[in-house]
Amino acid sequence: MTEPLPGAPRVAHRTCPLCEATCGLTVTVDGPSGAVRVRGDDQDPFSRGYLCPKGVALGELHTDPDRLRAPLVRRGTGWTEVGWDEAFDEAGRLLAPLLRDHGRDSVGIYLGNPVVHNHALSLYAPVLVHALGTGYRFSASTVDQMPKQVACGLMYGTELSVTVPDVDRTDYLLVLGANPLVSNGSLLTAPDLPGRLRALRRRGGRLVVVDPRRTRTAEAADEHLPIRPGTDALLLAGIARTLLAEDLADPGPAAPHLNGLDELRAALEPFTPEAVAAATRVPAATVRRLARELAAAPSAAVYGRIGTTTTAFGTAASWLVDVVNALTGNLDRPGGVLWPEPAAGSPNTAGEPGRGRGVRIPGSRRTRVRGLPSVFGEFPAAALAEEIDTPGPGGERLRGLVTVAGNPVLSTPGGARLAAALGSLDAVVSVDPYLNETTRHAHVVLPGPSPLARSHYDLVFTGFAVRNTAKYSPPTLDRAQGEPDESEILLRLACAALGGGVTPDELDDLTAAATARRICADPSSPAHGRDPLELLAAVGHRRRQDRLLDLMLRGGPYGDGFGAKPDGLTLDALEQAPHGLDLGPLRPRLPGVLRTPSGRVELAPPQLLAEARRLADHLAELTAAPGGGLLLVGRRQLRSNNSWMHNLPLLAGGSNRCTLQLHPADAARLGVADGRPVLLRSRTGELHATAEVTDSVAEGVVSLPHGWGHDDPGVRASVAARRPGVNSNLLTDASPLDPLSGTAVLNGIPVEVVATRPHTAGADA
Ligand SMILES: Nc1nc2c(c(=O)[nH]1)N[C@H]1C(S)=C(S)[C@@H](COP(=O)(O)OP(=O)(O)OC[C@H]3O[C@@H](n4cnc5c(=O)[nH]c(N)nc54)[C@H](O)[C@@H]3O)O[C@H]1N2
Ligand SMILES: Nc1nc2c(c(=O)[nH]1)N[C@H]1C(S)=C(S)[C@@H](COP(=O)(O)OP(=O)(O)OC[C@H]3O[C@@H](n4cnc5c(=O)[nH]c(N)nc54)[C@H](O)[C@@H]3O)O[C@H]1N2
Ligand code: SF4
Ligand SMILES: [Mo]
């Protein structure tokens, strides 16, 4: 922040924390009024001025009167605002006895999506988890990208070794189940994807979108293929099989690093273009053509997102995306898919390059009720409700829950059951700035500061970005007197859970010391072999997340190694570059990036071959009984952010409509008219919605966005309550999961739609 003249506006630069695009923002704070104005930062080397309406709304988020400024404690049926000391005392009074008397597994924790957008939370959530000592860890990952992490973990050796499509250099981009023109990209950090995809087509590249809806991205593409929901794995298997059958497969420079080509070939045998065509509604000739085009393009990248991961075959689809990239010679090549090399936080830049322990799938623990395996240390979010409301023979169950930046009542399957279960808990402690549909069941709510009043570094999304970049933003605005940062909140909560005996500063020192020891022991680090105390002394002027970050940056792949490489990266250097640093385009990283025991890319690990067999069985079932009923899919909206930000006037209203989209032919058949109420029923739930008749959804497909349903009177969101919408996760089912990843099936849900009021044709024309 430049020191302003008294009363003059202050200008600061920072990264938007709201989605994965990581846009650079220029924030102007008016001197006398303190009013905040947000624009795109033209000098950010990555986003070059781009931003979306949500970024602009950060100002309204800052001033939203419904955003909590002080902790709340439940007293009787109401809330009391309390001081921070009292709030942590209360949290300790509630949690410590449960942990002591019923064991560590009697308290669970749920980490929501914003944790990964906030380095204070992502660095200190593990400290809190460790202090709780619970095996009952849940997160939004198992309603999101976990299948991709499982597939890439098995293939490349770490759960964060996800390949990223090189959108800026590719000649051909095949997008499945993603709508980056609206979502701004996911597992694909690239500010201004609309502009980047326009540039792709301007340079003669081809964009093909596979989606049961004709999305904005599909509209902007060369070709749109309206697939039957839930069948992307079959389409990809058909493409991969064609590549092998027609001798089009040529892995290129990656070839010497691949294991399992023969096993893969055998596993793909059942997926002929004709067989998958009937199941996917993508014609056999198109399956063959896609394979040929991908093979023939100078470079090509296949990319799949939510529509591919949150399905019953999410891990198989995620695997086959990378299989097709490998078979067409696009794995690890510019214009294909590549691994980023972030400045901090990646397990594939640490340890012995090229080989490692790999990942353990399935995990070693099982949920109590359904016996579902853990995945990378966590349990499926879809199992949370049952672990609360289904006691074991000795009465064992979850009795307490900590939520951090999440809203599982709206985000995970079976929201009604979860809401009821939360109401039965002895202790719910939520770290969240809003009383939402989940935190309204809390006993203690601990709100972090406005995003503008905290420091920011993208520890997670630099690991999924199309360029290597690094940017640090200090707090733009001061926190209110006594208002703690979120690292402080998690540390104090950890101390409360430990029942005393350690202070937040001591716990933080232990955390920093562990980080320093890890760096010194890491053969890839420029600080390898040094004394951890020396590292700690070098960052001794910093505290909390910024101390950990400085350690990680200096000990990371671009780091100064605490003097070993004087030109290397430090947090000091980032502070001198408020618009951020460009560290260059992605580069090929094979074989050094691998952490598999074999030191090879595993194209056919046994767990994924088993998924291929399950997929072949599914194909046989679909062929025998195609099923003609309606299938529900989701959709995201530009001015919405999962279940929150609906309370900001800049974003509320307009095109953000929680409507049930259905095709005119289906509408006519069902006697449903545009704007009319419908009843929507699935195997597990029902709800009322308003119909929106549009041919942007394929026949046989209906679409409802998730994250709505703000009519719960316990929620404090006065703007959102005016247009509450409905919770689409009342319809999704907690039972069928993608087995390896424990990820919920949120797309392709069989539903029935009934017009709820008699309707005369033409009445609404
Ligand atoms: N049917 C269906 N369900 C879905 C999806 C779908 O496509 N269809 N998508 C899934 C996906 S991809 C995701 S990621 C999940 C999201 O699911 P969740 O992570 O459970 O929910 P969010 O809506 O992201 O809730 C974010 C909460 O974090 C709070 N918050 C925001 N910023 C901060 C912060 O800095 N600190 C703290 N402490 N709190 C903060 C907000 O107030 C809000 O209450 O939903 C999933 N659910
Ligand atoms: N504006 C906005 N941006 C966001 C978010 C938001 O809520 N609002 N959420 C953020 C989060 S947490 C995430 S994870 C990302 C998600 O980023 P994306 O995955 O790009 O977002 P979605 O819009 O959910 O796109 C999924 C698409 O899959 C389609 N689909 C559904 N079922 C199937 C299927 O079976 N097969 C195929 N091929 N397609 C299918 C849907 O029609 C939809 O268009 O977006 C992030 N960005
Ligand atoms: S695209 Fe994402 S990162 Fe960029 S301004 Fe919008 S919400 Fe923020
Ligand atoms: Mo997500």
Short mmCIF file of C-alpha atoms in Angstrom, two decimals, residues 421-715:
data_model
loop_
_atom_site.label_atom_id
_atom_site.label_comp_id
_atom_site.label_asym_id
_atom_site.label_seq_id
_atom_site.Cartn_x
_atom_site.Cartn_y
_atom_site.Cartn_z
CA ALA A 421 -28.68 -34.41 12.21
CA LEU A 422 -26.81 -31.16 12.91
CA GLY A 423 -29.65 -30.08 15.15
CA SER A 424 -29.06 -33.16 17.33
CA LEU A 425 -25.36 -32.56 18.01
CA ASP A 426 -24.01 -31.61 21.43
CA ALA A 427 -21.44 -29.22 20.00
CA VAL A 428 -21.18 -27.43 16.68
CA VAL A 429 -18.48 -24.82 16.28
CA SER A 430 -18.36 -22.96 12.97
CA VAL A 431 -15.68 -20.70 11.59
CA ASP A 432 -17.65 -18.65 9.09
CA PRO A 433 -18.60 -15.00 8.51
CA TYR A 434 -22.25 -15.88 7.88
CA LEU A 435 -25.13 -17.58 9.64
CA ASN A 436 -25.91 -19.90 6.76
CA GLU A 437 -28.06 -23.04 6.45
CA THR A 438 -25.31 -25.02 8.23
CA THR A 439 -23.79 -22.59 10.73
CA ARG A 440 -27.24 -21.66 11.98
CA HIS A 441 -27.09 -25.04 13.77
CA ALA A 442 -23.88 -24.06 15.54
CA HIS A 443 -23.45 -23.35 19.23
CA VAL A 444 -20.52 -21.03 18.58
CA VAL A 445 -19.82 -19.09 15.38
CA LEU A 446 -16.38 -17.56 14.89
CA PRO A 447 -16.28 -15.11 11.96
CA GLY A 448 -13.02 -14.34 10.22
CA PRO A 449 -12.33 -10.89 8.84
CA SER A 450 -13.37 -9.50 5.47
CA PRO A 451 -11.18 -10.85 2.65
CA LEU A 452 -9.85 -7.32 2.18
CA ALA A 453 -8.48 -7.36 5.73
CA ARG A 454 -6.26 -10.41 5.37
CA SER A 455 -3.11 -11.30 3.52
CA HIS A 456 -3.36 -13.54 0.50
CA TYR A 457 -1.17 -16.00 -1.35
CA ASP A 458 -2.58 -18.69 -3.64
CA LEU A 459 -0.96 -21.74 -2.15
CA VAL A 460 -3.38 -24.14 -3.82
CA PHE A 461 -4.31 -22.68 -7.20
CA THR A 462 -0.76 -21.91 -8.29
CA GLY A 463 -0.59 -25.71 -8.45
CA PHE A 464 -3.32 -25.83 -11.12
CA ALA A 465 -2.37 -22.77 -13.15
CA VAL A 466 -1.59 -22.47 -16.87
CA ARG A 467 1.44 -20.32 -16.04
CA ASN A 468 3.74 -20.40 -13.07
CA THR A 469 3.17 -17.24 -11.08
CA ALA A 470 3.55 -16.00 -7.54
CA LYS A 471 1.81 -13.10 -5.87
CA TYR A 472 1.44 -12.00 -2.30
CA SER A 473 -1.05 -9.40 -1.08
CA PRO A 474 -0.87 -7.84 2.38
CA PRO A 475 -4.13 -6.89 4.08
CA THR A 476 -5.64 -3.92 2.24
CA LEU A 477 -7.73 -2.79 5.19
CA ASP A 478 -7.01 -2.97 8.90
CA ARG A 479 -8.89 -5.42 11.02
CA ALA A 480 -11.10 -3.95 13.71
CA GLN A 481 -9.58 -3.61 17.16
CA GLY A 482 -9.24 -7.08 18.71
CA GLU A 483 -10.55 -8.86 15.60
CA PRO A 484 -8.35 -11.94 15.06
CA ASP A 485 -7.02 -13.21 11.77
CA GLU A 486 -8.22 -16.70 10.84
CA SER A 487 -4.87 -18.32 11.61
CA GLU A 488 -5.40 -17.02 15.13
CA ILE A 489 -8.95 -18.37 15.20
CA LEU A 490 -7.86 -21.86 14.17
CA LEU A 491 -4.92 -21.87 16.57
CA ARG A 492 -7.07 -20.76 19.48
CA LEU A 493 -9.67 -23.34 18.59
CA ALA A 494 -6.93 -25.98 18.44
CA CYS A 495 -5.78 -24.94 21.91
CA ALA A 496 -9.37 -25.11 23.16
CA ALA A 497 -9.71 -28.63 21.74
CA LEU A 498 -6.45 -29.66 23.41
CA GLY A 499 -7.98 -28.53 26.69
CA GLY A 500 -5.21 -26.12 27.63
CA GLY A 501 -1.53 -26.66 28.31
CA VAL A 502 -0.33 -24.91 25.19
CA THR A 503 -0.70 -21.35 23.89
CA PRO A 504 -1.47 -20.36 20.29
CA ASP A 505 2.04 -18.90 19.98
CA GLU A 506 3.61 -22.14 21.17
CA LEU A 507 1.48 -24.19 18.81
CA ASP A 508 2.46 -21.89 15.98
CA ASP A 509 6.15 -22.19 16.85
CA LEU A 510 5.81 -25.98 16.75
CA THR A 511 4.15 -25.71 13.34
CA ALA A 512 6.86 -23.46 11.96
CA ALA A 513 9.57 -25.72 13.39
CA ALA A 514 7.99 -28.77 11.74
CA THR A 515 7.87 -26.89 8.43
CA ALA A 516 11.54 -25.89 8.73
CA ARG A 517 12.55 -29.48 9.56
CA ARG A 518 10.64 -30.79 6.55
CA ILE A 519 12.42 -28.33 4.25
CA CYS A 520 15.86 -29.17 5.62
CA ALA A 521 15.17 -32.88 5.12
CA ASP A 522 13.89 -32.41 1.55
CA PRO A 523 16.49 -33.41 -1.05
CA SER A 524 14.77 -31.18 -3.65
CA SER A 525 14.94 -28.06 -1.51
CA PRO A 526 17.71 -25.50 -1.99
CA ALA A 527 17.89 -25.53 1.84
CA HIS A 528 18.46 -29.28 2.05
CA GLY A 529 20.78 -30.25 4.86
CA ARG A 530 20.66 -26.92 6.65
CA ASP A 531 19.86 -26.40 10.32
CA PRO A 532 16.12 -25.79 10.84
CA LEU A 533 16.94 -23.24 13.55
CA GLU A 534 18.83 -21.19 11.00
CA LEU A 535 15.76 -21.14 8.73
CA LEU A 536 13.51 -20.15 11.60
CA ALA A 537 15.84 -17.33 12.57
CA ALA A 538 15.77 -16.03 8.99
CA VAL A 539 11.97 -15.66 9.08
CA GLY A 540 11.81 -14.74 12.76
CA HIS A 541 10.33 -11.31 11.97
CA ARG A 542 7.22 -12.90 10.52
CA ARG A 543 4.26 -14.53 12.20
CA ARG A 544 1.58 -17.10 11.49
CA GLN A 545 0.73 -17.92 7.85
CA ASP A 546 3.22 -15.41 6.49
CA ARG A 547 6.07 -17.05 8.41
CA LEU A 548 5.09 -20.49 7.09
CA LEU A 549 4.72 -19.06 3.60
CA ASP A 550 8.13 -17.42 3.66
CA LEU A 551 9.70 -20.70 4.80
CA MET A 552 7.96 -22.59 2.00
CA LEU A 553 8.84 -20.04 -0.68
CA ARG A 554 12.48 -19.79 0.32
CA GLY A 555 12.81 -23.55 0.62
CA GLY A 556 10.79 -24.20 -2.56
CA PRO A 557 11.78 -24.76 -6.19
CA TYR A 558 12.36 -21.05 -6.94
CA GLY A 559 13.50 -20.19 -3.43
CA ASP A 560 16.63 -18.40 -2.32
CA GLY A 561 17.43 -21.40 -0.14
CA PHE A 562 18.04 -19.00 2.74
CA GLY A 563 21.06 -17.53 1.01
CA ALA A 564 22.10 -20.51 -1.13
CA LYS A 565 20.66 -18.84 -4.23
CA PRO A 566 20.71 -15.11 -3.58
CA ASP A 567 18.50 -14.27 -6.57
CA GLY A 568 15.88 -16.76 -5.51
CA LEU A 569 12.36 -16.13 -4.32
CA THR A 570 11.49 -14.81 -0.86
CA LEU A 571 8.39 -13.28 0.61
CA ASP A 572 10.36 -10.01 0.74
CA ALA A 573 10.75 -10.19 -3.05
CA LEU A 574 7.03 -10.78 -3.49
CA GLU A 575 6.27 -7.82 -1.25
CA GLN A 576 8.30 -5.71 -3.67
CA ALA A 577 6.15 -6.92 -6.59
CA PRO A 578 2.58 -6.04 -5.64
CA HIS A 579 1.18 -7.00 -9.07
CA GLY A 580 2.76 -10.44 -8.84
CA LEU A 581 5.61 -12.23 -10.59
CA ASP A 582 5.40 -14.28 -13.74
CA LEU A 583 7.63 -17.36 -13.38
CA GLY A 584 7.10 -18.48 -16.96
CA PRO A 585 5.08 -20.94 -19.02
CA LEU A 586 4.60 -24.52 -17.96
CA ARG A 587 7.46 -26.78 -19.01
CA PRO A 588 7.68 -30.55 -19.52
CA ARG A 589 8.49 -32.22 -16.22
CA LEU A 590 8.74 -35.93 -16.95
CA PRO A 591 10.13 -37.96 -15.34
CA GLY A 592 11.15 -35.72 -12.40
CA VAL A 593 7.55 -34.90 -11.53
CA LEU A 594 6.64 -38.54 -10.85
CA ARG A 595 6.33 -39.95 -7.34
CA THR A 596 5.15 -43.44 -8.23
CA PRO A 597 7.07 -46.42 -6.78
CA SER A 598 7.94 -47.55 -10.34
CA GLY A 599 9.16 -44.14 -11.41
CA ARG A 600 6.79 -44.45 -14.38
CA VAL A 601 3.39 -43.07 -15.34
CA GLU A 602 0.93 -45.82 -14.43
CA LEU A 603 -1.60 -45.98 -17.26
CA ALA A 604 -3.27 -49.07 -15.84
CA PRO A 605 -3.06 -49.31 -12.05
CA PRO A 606 -5.11 -52.26 -10.71
CA GLN A 607 -7.65 -50.01 -8.97
CA LEU A 608 -8.42 -48.26 -12.26
CA LEU A 609 -8.53 -51.50 -14.23
CA ALA A 610 -11.20 -52.60 -11.75
CA GLU A 611 -13.07 -49.38 -12.54
CA ALA A 612 -12.84 -50.20 -16.24
CA ARG A 613 -14.49 -53.57 -15.54
CA ARG A 614 -17.23 -51.86 -13.54
CA LEU A 615 -17.68 -49.43 -16.42
CA ALA A 616 -17.98 -52.31 -18.90
CA ASP A 617 -20.70 -53.85 -16.72
CA HIS A 618 -22.47 -50.52 -16.66
CA LEU A 619 -22.26 -50.31 -20.44
CA ALA A 620 -23.85 -53.74 -20.70
CA GLU A 621 -26.65 -52.65 -18.35
CA LEU A 622 -27.30 -49.43 -20.24
CA THR A 623 -27.33 -51.32 -23.52
CA ALA A 624 -29.86 -53.81 -22.17
CA ALA A 625 -32.08 -51.15 -20.56
CA PRO A 626 -31.37 -47.68 -21.94
CA GLY A 627 -33.86 -45.94 -19.62
CA GLY A 628 -35.74 -42.98 -20.98
CA GLY A 629 -36.56 -40.98 -17.85
CA LEU A 630 -35.47 -37.44 -17.04
CA LEU A 631 -31.97 -36.93 -15.66
CA LEU A 632 -31.14 -33.95 -13.43
CA VAL A 633 -27.88 -32.02 -13.83
CA GLY A 634 -26.63 -28.88 -12.12
CA ARG A 635 -25.36 -25.60 -13.50
CA ARG A 636 -23.33 -22.69 -12.22
CA GLN A 637 -24.19 -19.03 -12.62
CA LEU A 638 -21.82 -16.18 -13.26
CA ARG A 639 -22.93 -14.02 -10.34
CA SER A 640 -23.14 -16.79 -7.79
CA ASN A 641 -20.54 -18.66 -5.80
CA ASN A 642 -21.74 -22.05 -4.66
CA SER A 643 -24.05 -21.41 -1.69
CA TRP A 644 -22.90 -17.95 -0.78
CA MET A 645 -22.63 -14.38 -2.04
CA HIS A 646 -26.35 -14.46 -2.78
CA ASN A 647 -26.66 -11.78 -0.14
CA LEU A 648 -24.81 -9.09 -2.09
CA PRO A 649 -27.07 -6.66 -3.98
CA LEU A 650 -24.62 -6.39 -6.90
CA LEU A 651 -24.98 -10.10 -7.55
CA ALA A 652 -28.54 -10.81 -6.46
CA GLY A 653 -31.30 -10.85 -9.00
CA GLY A 654 -31.13 -10.75 -12.77
CA SER A 655 -29.95 -13.89 -14.49
CA ASN A 656 -29.20 -15.72 -11.25
CA ARG A 657 -32.36 -17.70 -11.24
CA CYS A 658 -32.88 -20.91 -9.39
CA THR A 659 -35.18 -22.33 -12.06
CA LEU A 660 -35.69 -25.86 -13.30
CA GLN A 661 -34.64 -25.79 -16.93
CA LEU A 662 -36.33 -28.30 -19.22
CA HIS A 663 -36.56 -28.84 -22.93
CA PRO A 664 -39.69 -27.64 -24.79
CA ALA A 665 -40.49 -31.18 -25.95
CA ASP A 666 -40.37 -32.50 -22.38
CA ALA A 667 -42.37 -29.50 -21.19
CA ALA A 668 -45.07 -30.15 -23.76
CA ARG A 669 -45.20 -33.84 -22.91
CA LEU A 670 -45.52 -33.08 -19.19
CA GLY A 671 -47.89 -30.14 -19.56
CA VAL A 672 -45.38 -27.78 -17.98
CA ALA A 673 -45.22 -24.13 -19.03
CA ASP A 674 -42.47 -21.58 -18.65
CA GLY A 675 -42.60 -19.77 -15.31
CA ARG A 676 -45.01 -22.30 -13.83
CA PRO A 677 -44.45 -24.30 -10.63
CA VAL A 678 -43.37 -27.91 -10.83
CA LEU A 679 -42.84 -30.67 -8.34
CA LEU A 680 -39.53 -32.43 -8.73
CA ARG A 681 -39.11 -35.86 -7.22
CA SER A 682 -36.10 -38.18 -6.97
CA ARG A 683 -35.57 -41.51 -5.20
CA THR A 684 -34.69 -39.65 -2.01
CA GLY A 685 -36.41 -36.30 -1.97
CA GLU A 686 -38.71 -33.78 -3.54
CA LEU A 687 -39.01 -30.04 -3.94
CA HIS A 688 -40.99 -27.36 -5.70
CA ALA A 689 -39.38 -25.19 -8.34
CA THR A 690 -40.29 -22.84 -11.15
CA ALA A 691 -39.97 -24.17 -14.68
CA GLU A 692 -37.84 -22.47 -17.30
CA VAL A 693 -38.54 -23.95 -20.68
CA THR A 694 -35.45 -23.72 -22.87
CA ASP A 695 -33.87 -25.73 -25.63
CA SER A 696 -30.45 -25.09 -24.10
CA VAL A 697 -30.93 -28.34 -22.19
CA ALA A 698 -31.06 -31.55 -24.17
CA GLU A 699 -34.28 -33.50 -24.34
CA GLY A 700 -34.50 -35.85 -21.37
CA VAL A 701 -32.32 -33.55 -19.23
CA VAL A 702 -33.41 -31.05 -16.60
CA SER A 703 -31.12 -28.63 -14.77
CA LEU A 704 -31.25 -26.94 -11.39
CA PRO A 705 -28.34 -24.96 -9.88
CA HIS A 706 -27.05 -25.94 -6.43
CA GLY A 707 -26.39 -23.70 -3.45
CA TRP A 708 -29.88 -22.23 -3.16
CA GLY A 709 -32.61 -22.65 -0.57
CA HIS A 710 -32.16 -19.61 1.68
CA ASP A 711 -35.67 -19.63 3.17
CA ASP A 712 -34.61 -21.19 6.47
CA PRO A 713 -35.69 -18.66 9.10
CA GLY A 714 -32.54 -19.33 11.13
CA VAL A 715 -30.35 -17.95 8.37
#
